[in-house]
CSV table of C-alpha atoms in Angstrom, one decimal:
chain,number,residue,atom,x,y,z
A,918,UNK,CA,317.9,68.0,-34.4
A,919,UNK,CA,317.2,71.6,-34.7
A,920,UNK,CA,317.4,74.0,-32.5
A,921,UNK,CA,313.7,76.1,-31.8
A,922,UNK,CA,312.5,78.6,-29.6
A,923,UNK,CA,310.9,77.8,-26.4
A,924,UNK,CA,307.5,76.9,-27.0
A,925,UNK,CA,306.6,79.0,-23.1
A,926,UNK,CA,307.9,81.2,-21.2
A,927,UNK,CA,309.2,79.5,-18.1
A,928,UNK,CA,312.2,79.2,-17.0
A,929,UNK,CA,314.0,75.9,-16.7
A,930,UNK,CA,314.5,74.4,-12.9
A,931,UNK,CA,316.4,71.7,-11.7
A,932,UNK,CA,316.1,69.0,-10.4
A,933,UNK,CA,316.1,69.4,-7.1
A,934,UNK,CA,313.6,73.4,-8.2
A,935,UNK,CA,311.1,71.3,-9.7
A,936,UNK,CA,310.8,68.0,-6.8
A,937,UNK,CA,310.5,71.2,-4.8
A,938,UNK,CA,307.8,73.1,-7.1
A,939,UNK,CA,305.5,69.6,-7.7
A,940,UNK,CA,305.2,69.2,-3.7
A,941,UNK,CA,304.0,72.8,-3.2
A,942,UNK,CA,302.1,72.8,-6.4
A,943,UNK,CA,300.4,69.2,-5.2
A,944,UNK,CA,300.7,67.6,-8.1
A,945,UNK,CA,303.0,65.5,-6.3
A,946,UNK,CA,303.7,64.9,-2.7
A,947,UNK,CA,300.6,65.1,-0.5
A,948,UNK,CA,298.0,65.0,-3.6
A,949,UNK,CA,294.6,65.7,-3.2
A,950,UNK,CA,293.4,62.6,-4.2
A,951,UNK,CA,292.2,61.0,-1.1
A,952,UNK,CA,293.1,57.2,-0.2
A,953,UNK,CA,289.5,55.7,-0.5
A,954,UNK,CA,289.1,56.7,-3.3
A,955,UNK,CA,292.7,54.7,-4.7
A,956,UNK,CA,291.4,51.7,-3.4
A,957,UNK,CA,288.0,52.2,-5.0
A,958,UNK,CA,289.3,52.9,-8.1
A,959,UNK,CA,291.7,50.0,-7.5
A,960,UNK,CA,289.0,47.7,-6.6
A,961,UNK,CA,287.0,48.7,-9.4
A,962,UNK,CA,290.0,47.5,-12.1
A,963,UNK,CA,290.9,44.9,-9.8
A,964,UNK,CA,287.1,42.9,-9.9
A,965,UNK,CA,287.3,43.2,-13.8
A,966,UNK,CA,285.2,46.9,-14.3
A,967,UNK,CA,286.4,48.2,-17.8
A,968,UNK,CA,285.9,51.4,-17.1
A,969,UNK,CA,289.2,51.2,-15.1
A,970,UNK,CA,291.4,49.3,-17.5
A,971,UNK,CA,291.2,52.7,-20.1
A,972,UNK,CA,291.6,50.4,-23.0
A,973,UNK,CA,294.7,47.8,-21.7
A,974,UNK,CA,293.1,44.2,-22.2
A,975,UNK,CA,294.2,43.2,-18.7
A,976,UNK,CA,292.7,39.6,-19.4
A,977,UNK,CA,293.3,37.9,-15.4
A,978,UNK,CA,296.1,38.8,-14.2
A,979,UNK,CA,295.0,41.6,-12.0
A,980,UNK,CA,292.8,40.1,-10.2
A,981,UNK,CA,293.7,40.7,-7.0
A,982,UNK,CA,293.7,44.7,-5.6
A,983,UNK,CA,296.7,44.0,-3.1
A,984,UNK,CA,299.1,43.4,-6.3
A,985,UNK,CA,297.7,46.4,-7.9
A,986,UNK,CA,297.8,48.5,-4.8
A,987,UNK,CA,302.1,46.6,-5.4
A,988,UNK,CA,302.2,48.4,-8.6
A,989,UNK,CA,301.3,51.4,-7.5
A,990,UNK,CA,303.3,51.4,-4.6
A,991,UNK,CA,306.6,51.3,-6.5
A,992,UNK,CA,306.0,53.1,-9.7
A,993,UNK,CA,303.5,55.7,-7.7
A,994,UNK,CA,304.5,55.8,-3.9
A,995,UNK,CA,301.1,55.5,-2.1
A,996,UNK,CA,301.1,54.7,1.2
A,997,UNK,CA,301.9,50.9,0.6
A,998,UNK,CA,300.1,49.9,3.7
A,999,UNK,CA,297.4,48.0,2.8
A,1000,UNK,CA,295.4,48.4,5.9
A,1001,UNK,CA,295.6,52.4,5.5
A,1002,UNK,CA,291.9,53.2,4.5
A,1003,UNK,CA,291.2,56.8,5.1
A,1004,UNK,CA,293.2,59.4,4.8
A,1005,UNK,CA,295.4,61.6,2.1
A,1006,UNK,CA,297.0,59.6,-0.2
A,1007,UNK,CA,301.0,60.6,-1.9
A,1008,UNK,CA,302.8,60.4,-5.0
A,1009,UNK,CA,306.4,60.5,-4.5
A,1010,UNK,CA,307.6,63.6,-6.5
A,1011,UNK,CA,311.1,61.5,-7.3
A,1012,UNK,CA,309.0,59.4,-9.5
A,1013,UNK,CA,307.2,61.7,-10.8
A,1014,UNK,CA,310.9,63.3,-12.2
A,1015,UNK,CA,311.9,59.8,-13.7
A,1016,UNK,CA,308.8,59.5,-15.8
A,1017,UNK,CA,309.3,62.1,-16.7
A,1018,UNK,CA,312.8,62.0,-18.0
A,1019,UNK,CA,311.3,58.6,-19.3
A,1020,UNK,CA,309.1,60.4,-21.6
A,1021,UNK,CA,311.9,62.6,-22.5
A,1022,UNK,CA,314.1,59.9,-23.6
A,1023,UNK,CA,311.2,58.6,-26.0
A,1024,UNK,CA,310.2,62.0,-27.5
A,1025,UNK,CA,313.6,63.0,-27.9
A,1026,UNK,CA,313.8,59.6,-30.3
A,1027,UNK,CA,310.4,61.3,-32.3
A,1028,UNK,CA,312.7,64.1,-32.7
A,1029,UNK,CA,315.6,63.0,-34.1
A,1030,UNK,CA,313.7,60.0,-36.5
A,1031,UNK,CA,310.6,62.7,-37.5
A,1032,UNK,CA,307.6,60.5,-35.8
A,1033,UNK,CA,304.6,61.8,-36.5
A,1034,UNK,CA,302.4,62.3,-33.1
A,1035,UNK,CA,299.3,62.3,-32.1
A,1036,UNK,CA,298.4,64.3,-28.7
A,1037,UNK,CA,295.2,63.4,-27.3
A,1038,UNK,CA,294.3,64.2,-23.8
A,1039,UNK,CA,290.7,63.5,-21.6
A,1040,UNK,CA,291.6,66.3,-19.1
A,1041,UNK,CA,291.6,68.6,-20.9
A,1042,UNK,CA,290.8,71.4,-18.1
A,1043,UNK,CA,294.3,70.2,-16.6
A,1044,UNK,CA,296.0,68.6,-19.1
A,1045,UNK,CA,295.7,70.3,-22.4
A,1046,UNK,CA,298.0,73.5,-22.4
A,1047,UNK,CA,301.2,70.6,-21.9
A,1048,UNK,CA,299.6,69.2,-24.4
A,1049,UNK,CA,299.5,71.6,-26.5
A,1050,UNK,CA,303.4,72.7,-25.6
A,1051,UNK,CA,304.8,69.8,-26.6
A,1052,UNK,CA,304.0,69.5,-29.6
A,1053,UNK,CA,305.0,72.6,-31.0
A,1054,UNK,CA,308.3,71.8,-29.7
A,1055,UNK,CA,308.0,68.2,-31.9
A,1056,UNK,CA,306.5,70.3,-34.4
A,1057,UNK,CA,309.3,73.2,-34.5
A,1058,UNK,CA,311.5,70.3,-34.4
A,1059,UNK,CA,310.4,68.8,-37.7
A,1060,UNK,CA,308.3,66.2,-36.2
A,1061,UNK,CA,304.1,65.5,-37.9
A,1062,UNK,CA,301.8,66.6,-34.9
A,1063,UNK,CA,298.9,64.0,-36.5
A,1064,UNK,CA,296.0,66.0,-37.8
A,1065,UNK,CA,293.4,64.0,-37.4
A,1066,UNK,CA,290.6,63.2,-39.9
A,1067,UNK,CA,287.1,65.4,-40.1
A,1068,UNK,CA,283.7,64.2,-38.7
A,1069,UNK,CA,284.9,61.5,-35.9
A,1070,UNK,CA,282.4,60.7,-33.3
A,1071,UNK,CA,282.4,58.8,-30.0
A,1072,UNK,CA,281.0,58.0,-26.8
A,1073,UNK,CA,277.7,60.6,-28.0
A,1074,UNK,CA,280.2,63.4,-29.3
A,1075,UNK,CA,282.6,64.7,-31.8
A,1076,UNK,CA,286.1,64.3,-31.7
A,1077,UNK,CA,287.9,67.4,-32.5
A,1078,UNK,CA,291.5,68.6,-32.6
A,1079,UNK,CA,292.4,71.8,-30.5
A,1080,UNK,CA,295.7,73.7,-30.6
A,1081,UNK,CA,296.9,70.1,-31.6
A,1082,UNK,CA,295.6,68.0,-28.9
A,1083,UNK,CA,292.8,65.4,-30.4
A,1084,UNK,CA,289.9,65.5,-27.3
A,1085,UNK,CA,286.1,65.3,-26.9
A,1086,UNK,CA,283.5,67.9,-27.6
A,1087,UNK,CA,279.6,67.2,-26.5
A,1088,UNK,CA,277.5,70.7,-26.4
A,1089,UNK,CA,280.0,73.1,-27.8
A,1090,UNK,CA,281.9,71.8,-24.1
A,1091,UNK,CA,285.4,69.9,-23.7
A,1092,UNK,CA,284.7,67.0,-22.3
A,1093,UNK,CA,286.9,65.1,-18.8
A,1094,UNK,CA,286.9,61.2,-20.6
A,1095,UNK,CA,288.3,58.3,-19.6
A,1096,UNK,CA,287.0,56.3,-22.2
A,1097,UNK,CA,288.9,54.3,-25.4
A,1098,UNK,CA,286.7,55.0,-28.4
A,1099,UNK,CA,287.7,58.5,-29.0
A,1100,UNK,CA,291.5,57.3,-29.6
A,1101,UNK,CA,289.9,54.1,-31.2
A,1102,UNK,CA,287.8,56.6,-33.3
A,1103,UNK,CA,290.7,57.9,-34.7
A,1104,UNK,CA,292.4,54.8,-35.5
A,1105,UNK,CA,289.9,53.6,-37.3
A,1106,UNK,CA,289.7,56.7,-39.0
A,1107,UNK,CA,293.1,56.5,-40.5
A,1108,UNK,CA,292.7,54.0,-41.3
A,1109,UNK,CA,290.3,54.2,-43.4
A,1110,UNK,CA,291.7,57.5,-45.0
A,1111,UNK,CA,294.7,55.0,-46.2
A,1112,UNK,CA,296.8,57.8,-43.6
A,1113,UNK,CA,299.6,55.5,-41.4
A,1114,UNK,CA,299.2,55.0,-38.4
A,1115,UNK,CA,301.2,57.4,-35.4
A,1116,UNK,CA,304.4,56.8,-34.8
A,1117,UNK,CA,303.8,57.9,-31.1
A,1118,UNK,CA,300.6,58.6,-29.1
A,1119,UNK,CA,301.5,60.6,-25.9
A,1120,UNK,CA,298.1,61.4,-24.4
A,1121,UNK,CA,296.6,60.1,-21.2
A,1122,UNK,CA,293.6,58.3,-19.6
A,1123,UNK,CA,291.4,55.9,-22.5
A,1124,UNK,CA,293.2,57.0,-25.3
A,1125,UNK,CA,297.2,56.6,-24.0
A,1126,UNK,CA,295.3,53.2,-23.1
A,1127,UNK,CA,294.2,52.3,-26.3
A,1128,UNK,CA,296.7,53.7,-28.2
A,1129,UNK,CA,299.2,51.2,-26.6
A,1130,UNK,CA,297.0,48.2,-26.5
A,1131,UNK,CA,297.2,48.5,-30.6
A,1132,UNK,CA,300.8,48.0,-30.6
A,1133,UNK,CA,301.7,51.7,-31.1
A,1134,UNK,CA,304.4,53.4,-28.8
A,1135,UNK,CA,302.1,55.2,-26.1
A,1136,UNK,CA,303.1,57.2,-23.1
A,1137,UNK,CA,301.4,59.6,-21.0
A,1138,UNK,CA,300.6,61.1,-17.8
A,1139,UNK,CA,298.5,59.1,-14.8
A,1140,UNK,CA,297.2,60.7,-11.9
A,1141,UNK,CA,297.6,57.6,-8.3
A,1142,UNK,CA,292.9,56.9,-8.9
A,1143,UNK,CA,293.5,55.8,-12.5
A,1144,UNK,CA,296.4,52.4,-12.0
A,1145,UNK,CA,295.4,51.2,-15.0
A,1146,UNK,CA,298.6,52.7,-17.5
A,1147,UNK,CA,301.2,51.5,-14.4
A,1148,UNK,CA,299.7,48.7,-15.2
A,1149,UNK,CA,300.0,48.6,-18.8
A,1150,UNK,CA,303.8,49.9,-18.3
A,1151,UNK,CA,304.6,47.6,-15.5
A,1152,UNK,CA,303.4,45.1,-19.1
A,1153,UNK,CA,305.4,46.7,-21.9
A,1154,UNK,CA,302.5,47.6,-23.5
A,1155,UNK,CA,302.4,51.0,-22.5
A,1156,UNK,CA,305.9,53.0,-23.0
A,1157,UNK,CA,306.6,55.7,-20.0
A,1158,UNK,CA,303.4,56.4,-17.1
A,1159,UNK,CA,303.8,59.5,-15.2
A,1160,UNK,CA,302.4,60.1,-11.8
A,1161,UNK,CA,301.5,63.4,-11.2
A,1162,UNK,CA,297.8,64.7,-10.0
A,1163,UNK,CA,295.8,65.0,-13.4
A,1164,UNK,CA,293.4,69.1,-12.6
A,1165,UNK,CA,295.4,70.3,-9.6
A,1166,UNK,CA,294.0,74.5,-8.3
A,1167,UNK,CA,295.8,76.0,-11.5
A,1168,UNK,CA,297.3,75.0,-15.3
A,1169,UNK,CA,299.6,77.1,-14.9
A,1170,UNK,CA,300.9,74.8,-11.8
A,1171,UNK,CA,302.1,72.8,-14.5
A,1172,UNK,CA,304.1,75.0,-17.1
A,1173,UNK,CA,307.7,74.4,-14.8
A,1174,UNK,CA,307.2,70.5,-15.3
A,1175,UNK,CA,306.6,70.9,-18.7
A,1176,UNK,CA,309.5,72.4,-19.4
A,1177,UNK,CA,312.2,70.4,-17.8
A,1178,UNK,CA,310.4,68.1,-19.9
A,1179,UNK,CA,311.4,69.9,-23.1
A,1180,UNK,CA,315.0,70.6,-21.9
A,1181,UNK,CA,314.9,67.1,-20.7
A,1182,UNK,CA,314.7,66.0,-24.6
A,1183,UNK,CA,316.9,68.2,-25.7
A,1184,UNK,CA,313.6,70.2,-27.9
A,1185,UNK,CA,314.3,74.0,-26.1
A,1186,UNK,CA,317.6,76.2,-26.8
A,1187,UNK,CA,320.5,76.1,-24.3
């Protein structure tokens, strides 16, 4: 695998340094998402509200919100006490770093195999540059970064690619969306153009869920109020779900996390 310059100018933190940074910036630890919001989303997913399924087909396997809470406590680190209803919830930073390590292993495989990789985000205000930097590193390692077909539309908006990352645009604004429809438009557009499906999808929200549900290798990021991707990982549909607050105060706070991820994947110079 080729070596290349760092796509970001950020020192690579040690595991302990990264954990401290995640807690200090509230990417993990005591995050901004309140407990009542988390429980409301778990309940709506269990009640069959597909907005919260993020493109996955969960059937009748997760109809008990306590089962959803149990998975979220195990894989994300939210408080496992069902009697805790109001207050601040948590993401275990150790689980965040463990997820980054799992994602790094999949990125390393993509680089070694020179796979085609598609990047997409429903959280452009927080995660756009996380995906952009990862795409730059994989391209430098010899991967093809998938160029999406032109003219795609979904959810009354346009599906564009900005800095190698697919996004939903409406009215000259990049939109925050949980919908799987933009990813469906991309994958259907590739098929209609007789182009192959991506070897790997790196995304979040419904973009990741849709790709995984269609049988593609998919990894992604998810917040503690977005349980579907963690259920998908638990069932083996999604390969990796990394728990984090997906929109902290300053998107630069994610830079040390990205440096750690790319170093763990072997995508940075020593």
